[in-house]
Short mmCIF file of C-alpha atoms in Angstrom, two decimals:
data_model
loop_
_atom_site.label_atom_id
_atom_site.label_comp_id
_atom_site.label_asym_id
_atom_site.label_seq_id
_atom_site.Cartn_x
_atom_site.Cartn_y
_atom_site.Cartn_z
CA UNK A 16 0.01 -0.08 -0.07
CA UNK A 17 0.91 3.71 -0.73
CA UNK A 18 0.18 6.72 1.48
CA UNK A 19 1.07 10.21 2.37
CA UNK A 20 2.17 11.25 5.99
CA UNK A 21 2.08 14.98 6.56
CA UNK A 22 3.67 17.30 9.38
CA UNK A 23 5.53 14.49 10.87
CA UNK A 24 8.53 14.16 11.63
CA UNK A 25 8.93 17.90 10.21
CA UNK A 26 6.21 20.51 10.26
CA UNK A 27 5.35 21.90 6.77
CA UNK A 28 6.48 18.68 4.83
CA UNK A 29 4.86 15.58 3.63
CA UNK A 30 6.26 12.07 3.00
CA UNK A 31 5.06 9.58 0.44
CA UNK A 32 5.52 5.86 1.82
CA UNK A 33 4.88 2.51 0.87
CA UNK A 34 4.62 -0.57 3.16
CA UNK A 35 3.21 -3.86 3.47
CA UNK A 36 -0.57 -4.20 3.99
CA UNK A 37 0.35 -5.40 7.84
CA UNK A 38 2.21 -1.75 8.10
CA UNK A 39 5.56 -3.55 8.11
CA UNK A 40 8.53 -2.79 5.81
CA UNK A 41 7.71 1.12 5.79
CA UNK A 42 9.64 2.97 3.15
CA UNK A 43 10.06 6.62 2.46
CA UNK A 44 9.85 7.15 -1.11
CA UNK A 45 9.72 11.25 -1.43
CA UNK A 46 9.72 14.12 0.73
CA UNK A 47 8.61 17.60 -0.11
CA UNK A 48 7.25 21.03 1.27
CA UNK A 49 3.48 20.85 1.79
CA UNK A 50 1.51 23.54 -0.07
CA UNK A 51 -1.43 21.42 0.70
CA UNK A 52 -2.33 17.85 2.01
CA UNK A 53 -2.94 15.51 -0.92
CA UNK A 54 -5.77 13.25 0.44
CA UNK A 55 -5.76 10.73 -2.49
CA UNK A 56 -3.12 8.38 -3.60
CA UNK A 57 -3.49 5.82 -6.83
CA UNK A 58 -1.30 2.81 -7.59
CA UNK A 59 -1.24 2.13 -11.50
CA UNK A 60 -2.20 -1.27 -12.41
CA UNK A 61 1.22 -2.46 -13.38
CA UNK A 62 2.58 -1.36 -9.73
CA UNK A 63 5.15 0.84 -11.28
CA UNK A 64 3.80 4.47 -10.65
CA UNK A 65 1.82 6.17 -8.00
CA UNK A 66 -0.43 9.12 -8.65
CA UNK A 67 -1.31 11.86 -6.23
CA UNK A 68 -2.57 15.69 -6.38
CA UNK A 69 -0.23 18.68 -6.45
CA UNK A 70 -1.89 21.81 -5.69
CA UNK A 71 -0.50 25.20 -7.40
CA UNK A 72 2.54 23.54 -9.29
CA UNK A 73 4.31 26.72 -10.76
CA UNK A 74 1.64 29.37 -11.84
CA UNK A 75 -0.83 26.56 -12.46
CA UNK A 76 -3.81 25.84 -10.13
CA UNK A 77 -3.29 21.92 -10.04
CA UNK A 78 -1.41 19.09 -11.12
CA UNK A 79 -0.97 15.21 -10.74
CA UNK A 80 2.51 13.64 -9.53
CA UNK A 81 3.33 10.96 -11.06
CA UNK A 82 6.22 8.83 -8.83
CA UNK A 83 8.19 6.35 -10.77
CA UNK A 84 9.37 3.50 -8.36
CA UNK A 85 11.96 2.23 -10.55
CA UNK A 86 13.67 5.53 -10.81
CA UNK A 87 12.40 7.60 -7.73
CA UNK A 88 11.52 10.56 -10.18
CA UNK A 89 8.34 12.37 -10.15
CA UNK A 90 6.70 13.85 -13.57
CA UNK A 91 3.77 16.28 -13.00
CA UNK A 92 1.21 17.03 -15.23
CA UNK A 93 -0.03 20.43 -15.19
CA UNK A 94 -3.27 21.76 -15.55
CA UNK A 95 -3.60 25.95 -15.70
CA UNK A 96 -7.09 26.27 -14.31
CA UNK A 97 -8.35 23.06 -12.73
CA UNK A 98 -7.53 21.55 -9.30
CA UNK A 99 -7.40 17.79 -9.05
CA UNK A 100 -8.76 16.00 -5.88
CA UNK A 101 -9.31 12.57 -6.18
CA UNK A 102 -8.37 9.98 -8.85
CA UNK A 103 -8.37 6.37 -9.93
CA UNK A 104 -6.25 4.65 -12.99
CA UNK A 105 -8.08 3.28 -15.89
CA UNK A 106 -8.02 -0.53 -16.17
CA UNK A 107 -5.34 -0.47 -18.81
CA UNK A 108 -3.12 2.08 -17.09
CA UNK A 109 -3.27 4.57 -19.90
CA UNK A 110 -4.76 7.41 -17.93
CA UNK A 111 -6.68 8.29 -14.72
CA UNK A 112 -10.35 9.19 -14.03
CA UNK A 113 -10.28 12.27 -11.82
CA UNK A 114 -12.49 14.57 -9.65
CA UNK A 115 -11.46 18.12 -10.24
CA UNK A 116 -12.52 21.85 -9.66
CA UNK A 117 -12.62 24.52 -12.17
CA UNK A 118 -11.34 27.94 -11.51
CA UNK A 119 -14.21 30.48 -11.41
CA UNK A 120 -17.51 31.02 -9.60
CA UNK A 121 -18.29 27.41 -9.84
CA UNK A 122 -15.19 26.22 -8.34
CA UNK A 123 -16.94 24.37 -5.35
CA UNK A 124 -18.55 22.17 -8.04
CA UNK A 125 -16.40 19.16 -8.08
CA UNK A 126 -16.86 17.25 -11.73
CA UNK A 127 -15.50 14.09 -13.08
CA UNK A 128 -12.97 14.08 -16.18
CA UNK A 129 -10.24 11.91 -17.64
CA UNK A 130 -6.62 12.35 -17.85
CA UNK A 131 -5.03 10.72 -20.98
CA UNK A 132 -1.23 10.17 -20.17
CA UNK A 133 -0.59 10.26 -23.99
CA UNK A 134 -1.48 13.95 -24.11
CA UNK A 135 -1.55 14.95 -20.44
CA UNK A 136 -5.14 17.01 -21.15
CA UNK A 137 -8.19 16.72 -18.87
CA UNK A 138 -11.15 15.90 -20.83
CA UNK A 139 -14.59 16.56 -18.92
CA UNK A 140 -17.17 13.71 -18.54
CA UNK A 141 -19.69 15.62 -16.49
CA UNK A 142 -20.90 18.96 -16.52
CA UNK A 143 -23.83 19.83 -14.22
CA UNK A 144 -24.86 21.59 -11.16
CA UNK A 145 -23.96 18.82 -8.86
CA UNK A 146 -20.72 18.00 -7.33
CA UNK A 147 -19.16 14.63 -6.88
CA UNK A 148 -16.77 12.74 -4.26
CA UNK A 149 -15.17 9.39 -4.50
CA UNK A 150 -14.43 7.30 -7.45
CA UNK A 151 -14.34 3.72 -7.91
CA UNK A 152 -13.80 1.71 -11.00
CA UNK A 153 -15.41 -1.77 -11.67
CA UNK A 154 -12.97 -4.74 -12.47
CA UNK A 155 -13.94 -4.80 -16.23
CA UNK A 156 -13.10 -0.82 -16.44
CA UNK A 157 -16.36 -0.17 -17.86
CA UNK A 158 -18.11 1.32 -14.68
CA UNK A 159 -17.50 4.19 -12.49
CA UNK A 160 -18.97 4.56 -9.35
CA UNK A 161 -19.19 8.17 -7.64
CA UNK A 162 -21.27 9.95 -4.83
CA UNK A 163 -23.28 12.94 -6.17
CA UNK A 164 -23.72 15.47 -3.92
CA UNK A 165 -25.59 18.77 -3.44
CA UNK A 166 -25.15 21.15 -0.57
CA UNK A 167 -27.84 23.30 1.05
CA UNK A 168 -27.59 25.73 3.59
CA UNK A 169 -29.30 28.43 5.55
CA UNK A 170 -28.36 31.34 7.54
CA UNK A 171 -29.85 32.01 11.12
CA UNK A 172 -29.64 34.64 13.59
CA UNK A 173 -30.24 33.91 17.19
CA UNK A 174 -30.04 35.45 20.56
CA UNK A 175 -26.32 36.29 21.67
CA UNK A 176 -26.64 33.84 24.54
CA UNK A 177 -27.69 31.02 22.19
CA UNK A 178 -30.74 29.22 22.22
CA UNK A 179 -32.55 26.06 23.83
CA UNK A 180 -34.82 25.33 21.04
CA UNK A 181 -33.69 22.97 18.08
CA UNK A 182 -36.38 24.48 15.86
CA UNK A 183 -35.45 27.96 14.70
CA UNK A 184 -36.49 29.32 11.43
CA UNK A 185 -34.02 30.52 8.98
CA UNK A 186 -33.33 33.97 8.00
CA UNK A 187 -35.31 35.55 5.24
CA UNK A 188 -35.02 35.09 1.50
CA UNK A 189 -31.68 34.61 -0.17
CA UNK A 190 -30.12 33.02 2.91
CA UNK A 191 -29.56 30.21 1.10
CA UNK A 192 -26.86 31.88 -1.40
CA UNK A 193 -24.66 33.10 1.36
CA UNK A 194 -21.32 31.39 1.78
CA UNK A 195 -19.46 33.61 3.96
CA UNK A 196 -20.93 36.27 6.37
CA UNK A 197 -19.61 38.78 9.08
CA UNK A 198 -21.14 41.60 11.08
CA UNK A 199 -19.88 45.26 10.51
CA UNK A 200 -19.05 47.55 13.19
CA UNK A 201 -22.39 49.30 13.22
CA UNK A 202 -24.32 45.84 13.42
CA UNK A 203 -25.16 45.31 9.83
CA UNK A 204 -24.29 42.39 7.83
CA UNK A 205 -21.97 41.62 5.10
CA UNK A 206 -22.45 38.63 3.06
CA UNK A 207 -20.68 36.89 0.23
CA UNK A 208 -22.07 34.20 -2.30
CA UNK A 209 -18.62 34.02 -3.57
CA UNK A 210 -18.96 36.08 -6.94
CA UNK A 211 -20.23 39.39 -5.01
CA UNK A 212 -19.99 41.13 -1.59
CA UNK A 213 -23.05 42.57 -0.24
CA UNK A 214 -23.99 44.64 2.55
CA UNK A 215 -27.39 44.43 4.31
CA UNK A 216 -28.60 46.15 7.43
CA UNK A 217 -29.44 44.06 10.65
CA UNK A 218 -32.86 42.94 9.61
CA UNK A 219 -31.40 41.64 6.36
CA UNK A 220 -33.14 44.52 4.27
CA UNK A 221 -31.63 47.35 1.96
CA UNK A 222 -28.96 45.25 0.00
CA UNK A 223 -26.05 47.27 -1.53
CA UNK A 224 -23.52 45.46 -3.80
CA UNK A 225 -20.02 46.33 -2.27
CA UNK A 226 -17.95 44.27 -4.70
CA UNK A 227 -18.95 41.95 -7.86
CA UNK A 228 -16.49 39.67 -9.71
CA UNK A 229 -18.22 36.78 -11.43
CA UNK A 230 -14.97 35.19 -12.20
CA UNK A 231 -13.67 34.91 -8.73
CA UNK A 232 -14.18 33.84 -5.42
CA UNK A 233 -14.73 36.01 -2.20
CA UNK A 234 -14.04 34.21 0.67
CA UNK A 235 -14.17 34.78 4.62
CA UNK A 236 -14.95 38.40 5.49
CA UNK A 237 -13.45 40.64 7.96
CA UNK A 238 -14.58 44.15 8.78
CA UNK A 239 -11.82 46.68 9.92
CA UNK A 240 -13.66 49.30 11.84
CA UNK A 241 -15.88 51.13 9.56
CA UNK A 242 -13.48 52.25 6.97
CA UNK A 243 -12.32 48.98 5.51
CA UNK A 244 -13.33 45.21 4.70
CA UNK A 245 -10.50 42.55 4.25
CA UNK A 246 -11.03 39.13 2.64
CA UNK A 247 -9.36 36.32 0.65
CA UNK A 248 -9.89 37.10 -2.95
CA UNK A 249 -9.24 33.76 -5.10
CA UNK A 250 -8.69 33.87 -8.73
CA UNK A 251 -9.16 37.56 -8.94
CA UNK A 252 -7.63 39.04 -12.20
CA UNK A 253 -7.57 35.81 -13.84
CA UNK A 254 -4.98 34.40 -11.24
CA UNK A 255 -4.66 30.98 -9.50
CA UNK A 256 -3.99 32.41 -6.09
CA UNK A 257 -5.91 33.09 -2.87
CA UNK A 258 -4.45 36.55 -1.72
CA UNK A 259 -5.66 38.92 1.07
CA UNK A 260 -7.03 42.03 -0.06
CA UNK A 261 -8.56 45.27 1.33
CA UNK A 262 -11.50 47.39 0.17
CA UNK A 263 -12.89 50.56 1.36
CA UNK A 264 -16.49 49.98 3.01
CA UNK A 265 -18.13 50.93 -0.03
CA UNK A 266 -15.84 48.55 -2.34
CA UNK A 267 -13.75 51.13 -3.86
CA UNK A 268 -9.65 51.17 -4.01
CA UNK A 269 -9.02 47.65 -3.84
CA UNK A 270 -5.40 46.87 -2.48
CA UNK A 271 -3.50 43.46 -2.40
CA UNK A 272 -1.92 43.48 1.02
CA UNK A 273 -0.46 39.67 0.74
CA UNK A 274 0.35 38.28 -2.44
CA UNK A 275 0.89 34.63 -1.56
CA UNK A 276 -0.54 31.53 -3.12
CA UNK A 277 -2.88 30.64 -0.43
CA UNK A 278 -3.53 32.92 2.45
CA UNK A 279 -6.72 32.69 4.23
CA UNK A 280 -8.71 33.59 7.30
CA UNK A 281 -8.02 37.28 7.82
CA UNK A 282 -8.41 39.23 10.87
CA UNK A 283 -8.08 42.88 11.88
CA UNK A 284 -6.49 44.16 15.07
CA UNK A 285 -8.70 46.25 17.35
CA UNK A 286 -6.26 49.35 16.67
CA UNK A 287 -6.57 48.62 12.80
CA UNK A 288 -2.88 48.63 12.45
CA UNK A 289 -2.62 44.98 11.57
CA UNK A 290 -4.40 42.06 9.62
CA UNK A 291 -3.47 38.57 10.88
CA UNK A 292 -4.08 35.92 8.72
CA UNK A 293 -3.34 31.79 8.14
CA UNK A 294 -0.31 31.60 5.56
CA UNK A 295 0.03 27.60 6.10
CA UNK A 296 0.64 24.92 8.88
CA UNK A 297 3.69 26.23 10.35
CA UNK A 298 2.89 29.75 11.91
CA UNK A 299 0.32 32.71 11.50
CA UNK A 300 1.50 35.90 9.48
CA UNK A 301 0.54 39.45 9.71
CA UNK A 302 0.55 42.47 7.54
CA UNK A 303 0.06 46.27 7.96
CA UNK A 304 -3.45 47.30 7.14
CA UNK A 305 -2.45 50.31 5.43
CA UNK A 306 -0.31 48.81 3.02
CA UNK A 307 3.15 50.46 4.13
CA UNK A 308 4.92 47.15 4.64
CA UNK A 309 5.43 43.39 3.77
CA UNK A 310 3.93 40.48 5.05
CA UNK A 311 5.97 38.88 7.90
CA UNK A 312 5.74 35.53 9.75
CA UNK A 313 4.78 35.36 13.63
CA UNK A 314 7.36 32.68 14.76
CA UNK A 315 5.89 32.81 18.30
CA UNK A 316 2.55 31.54 16.83
CA UNK A 317 4.21 27.88 16.02
CA UNK A 318 4.10 25.16 18.36
CA UNK A 319 6.90 22.50 18.33
CA UNK A 320 5.37 18.92 17.68
CA UNK A 321 2.49 20.35 16.29
CA UNK A 322 0.78 22.06 13.16
CA UNK A 323 -1.78 24.86 12.81
CA UNK A 324 -5.11 23.37 12.00
CA UNK A 325 -6.00 25.68 9.46
CA UNK A 326 -9.58 26.42 10.63
CA UNK A 327 -9.77 30.22 11.06
CA UNK A 328 -8.54 32.66 13.68
CA UNK A 329 -10.35 34.41 16.48
CA UNK A 330 -9.56 37.73 17.73
CA UNK A 331 -10.51 39.01 21.19
CA UNK A 332 -12.92 41.97 21.22
CA UNK A 333 -9.89 44.28 22.97
CA UNK A 334 -7.53 42.89 19.98
CA UNK A 335 -5.12 41.48 22.26
CA UNK A 336 -5.35 38.02 21.80
CA UNK A 337 -5.61 35.71 18.87
CA UNK A 338 -7.36 32.19 19.02
CA UNK A 339 -6.61 29.20 16.57
CA UNK A 340 -6.77 25.44 16.97
CA UNK A 341 -3.30 23.65 17.04
CA UNK A 342 -3.00 19.77 16.35
CA UNK A 343 -0.46 17.97 18.64
CA UNK A 344 0.97 15.00 16.91
CA UNK A 345 1.38 12.23 19.20
CA UNK A 346 4.89 10.48 19.78
CA UNK A 347 4.08 7.86 17.28
CA UNK A 348 3.09 10.21 14.73
CA UNK A 349 -0.16 8.24 14.03
CA UNK A 350 -2.52 10.64 15.77
CA UNK A 351 -3.17 14.31 16.70
CA UNK A 352 -5.24 15.94 19.46
CA UNK A 353 -6.67 19.35 19.04
CA UNK A 354 -5.81 22.07 21.38
CA UNK A 355 -6.96 25.75 21.48
CA UNK A 356 -4.05 28.40 21.32
CA UNK A 357 -3.94 31.79 22.66
CA UNK A 358 -1.33 34.21 21.42
CA UNK A 359 -0.99 37.55 23.06
CA UNK A 360 -0.10 39.84 19.95
CA UNK A 361 1.75 42.36 22.16
CA UNK A 362 4.44 39.96 22.83
CA UNK A 363 3.94 37.34 20.09
CA UNK A 364 5.53 34.87 22.66
CA UNK A 365 4.68 30.98 22.51
CA UNK A 366 0.97 30.65 22.78
CA UNK A 367 -0.85 29.26 25.92
CA UNK A 368 -2.66 26.14 25.14
CA UNK A 369 -5.64 24.13 26.66
CA UNK A 370 -7.62 21.22 25.76
CA UNK A 371 -10.39 21.51 23.41
CA UNK A 372 -13.74 19.43 23.28
CA UNK A 373 -12.51 16.26 21.37
CA UNK A 374 -15.20 16.65 18.83
CA UNK A 375 -14.57 20.14 18.03
CA UNK A 376 -15.27 20.38 14.34
CA UNK A 377 -14.15 24.17 13.20
CA UNK A 378 -12.37 26.94 14.13
CA UNK A 379 -12.80 29.30 17.22
CA UNK A 380 -14.29 32.77 17.51
CA UNK A 381 -14.19 34.59 20.95
CA UNK A 382 -17.61 35.71 22.49
CA UNK A 383 -18.43 39.52 22.38
CA UNK A 384 -17.26 39.81 26.24
CA UNK A 385 -13.96 38.31 25.43
CA UNK A 386 -14.20 35.88 28.24
CA UNK A 387 -15.02 32.60 26.26
CA UNK A 388 -13.76 30.92 22.97
CA UNK A 389 -16.48 29.20 21.11
CA UNK A 390 -16.28 26.62 18.58
CA UNK A 391 -18.83 23.93 16.97
CA UNK A 392 -18.96 20.60 18.47
CA UNK A 393 -20.11 17.49 16.30
CA UNK A 394 -22.03 14.82 17.91
CA UNK A 395 -23.94 12.20 15.61
CA UNK A 396 -23.39 14.10 12.59
CA UNK A 397 -24.86 17.56 14.24
CA UNK A 398 -23.06 20.47 14.88
CA UNK A 399 -23.71 23.08 18.10
CA UNK A 400 -21.89 25.84 19.26
CA UNK A 401 -19.79 25.28 22.55
CA UNK A 402 -18.42 28.09 24.86
CA UNK A 403 -15.27 27.75 26.84
CA UNK A 404 -13.72 30.10 29.64
CA UNK A 405 -10.38 31.20 28.45
CA UNK A 406 -8.89 29.77 31.58
CA UNK A 407 -9.39 26.25 29.94
CA UNK A 408 -11.87 25.14 32.29
CA UNK A 409 -14.93 23.14 31.14
CA UNK A 410 -17.29 24.86 28.49
CA UNK A 411 -20.85 24.29 27.82
CA UNK A 412 -23.30 24.05 24.67
CA UNK A 413 -25.46 27.02 23.92
CA UNK A 414 -27.38 25.96 20.69
CA UNK A 415 -29.37 22.90 20.58
CA UNK A 416 -29.69 22.10 16.98
CA UNK A 417 -30.92 18.57 15.97
CA UNK A 418 -29.62 18.45 12.47
CA UNK A 419 -27.12 20.04 10.07
CA UNK A 420 -23.38 20.99 10.43
CA UNK A 421 -22.38 24.54 11.29
CA UNK A 422 -20.31 26.08 8.35
CA UNK A 423 -19.54 29.46 10.25
CA UNK A 424 -20.45 31.60 12.83
CA UNK A 425 -20.16 35.21 14.31
CA UNK A 426 -21.32 37.06 17.12
CA UNK A 427 -22.38 40.86 16.44
CA UNK A 428 -20.13 43.42 18.01
CA UNK A 429 -22.46 44.28 20.57
CA UNK A 430 -23.24 40.37 21.71
CA UNK A 431 -26.86 40.64 21.07
CA UNK A 432 -26.90 38.43 18.14
CA UNK A 433 -25.39 35.27 17.05
CA UNK A 434 -25.38 34.50 13.30
CA UNK A 435 -24.75 30.97 12.31
CA UNK A 436 -24.32 29.61 8.75
CA UNK A 437 -25.66 25.77 8.70
CA UNK A 438 -25.98 23.11 5.89
CA UNK A 439 -26.12 19.67 4.76
CA UNK A 440 -25.22 17.64 1.67
CA UNK A 441 -27.56 15.35 -0.04
CA UNK A 442 -25.91 12.43 -1.34
CA UNK A 443 -26.61 9.47 -4.01
CA UNK A 444 -24.39 6.88 -5.52
CA UNK A 445 -24.54 6.86 -9.06
CA UNK A 446 -22.90 4.64 -11.70
CA UNK A 447 -21.47 5.76 -14.91
CA UNK A 448 -21.32 3.19 -17.62
CA UNK A 449 -18.97 3.36 -20.82
CA UNK A 450 -21.02 4.27 -23.94
CA UNK A 451 -22.15 1.38 -26.16
CA UNK A 452 -21.68 3.25 -29.13
#
């Protein structure tokens, strides 16, 4: 069997390995820096090549690494505007069936394609509004099995203290189109459906378009006082990167603050001097909000023997503390334990850490009074918000939903309202058969 191990023993690197089926005779085949974690490995029918996805090779969006077991060399197939997620070899070994994502407004819709090794080109098989996950090829090579998925989501506004009811009506019309949201400093709402950023009043009325970019993705939103909005802008100007941008509150004067390949989860300091963000698994980064300086790493945010889980960043209302999830790798490198890290921004020294609920499913936020950190906890496939004192003592549940997962949540600045984006995925197994023509 072949598999990939990440962040062990070196944070920020992955290893391609093979071993016997009982786990014995493990061999390291390849070591490389980890821009992202490949979660799919496919061994060729003749046993001579191992294929796995590569993210953002060069200036391209995605690729497929083909590791040759005889030579130990890697050949990378490049796809300028497509990211490869999953794959399985054709029965003859002359190509790979893949699940991929296309750059642009429909990036989240994973489609099925075929990559012929002879020309290295990706030929689409599915072209629809669904999304697909997992691929399995029948023994005769004539039938593909996959899971067809459709995601449904709604937006909810609860009292700031949460709710004991599991039966809460979703927010008004249009809530199903919200992909990201946050509250403005004056209690209004910012929402993104990926292609446009819209501002609304606290009741969801009087929408006004702030930014529109039909070919791109506008991701997690962070208001910076009343003057600016900061967010990761994916594929803007026909790029393949996810960079941190700042716009004025009315959407004017866009400024790129961080010009990386994959920089996400920006939050603004209380004094609006800095934007903190997640550039990778090693450590957090920061950049001046006014664009006067270059991005810089925050070495004190790293934790030895651990990696940053990449689930978001919370900042305390007074702007003095950052909260994020750290995964502590055990001595054998086979498991990790999630902990909450609290980093004082004034000193930027090693964070104070405490145990999170073991069923934590997303990143952390501070409550409006700064006394608790909050995060979703999953139980039997259902997420609810828990709050935990910042001294690390036991937390408790403040919502009581009986279905769906929590995609994101934020408190209004005055703490009177808790916005929650919840959703579920409808799935069906489907078979794609070889044409008889």
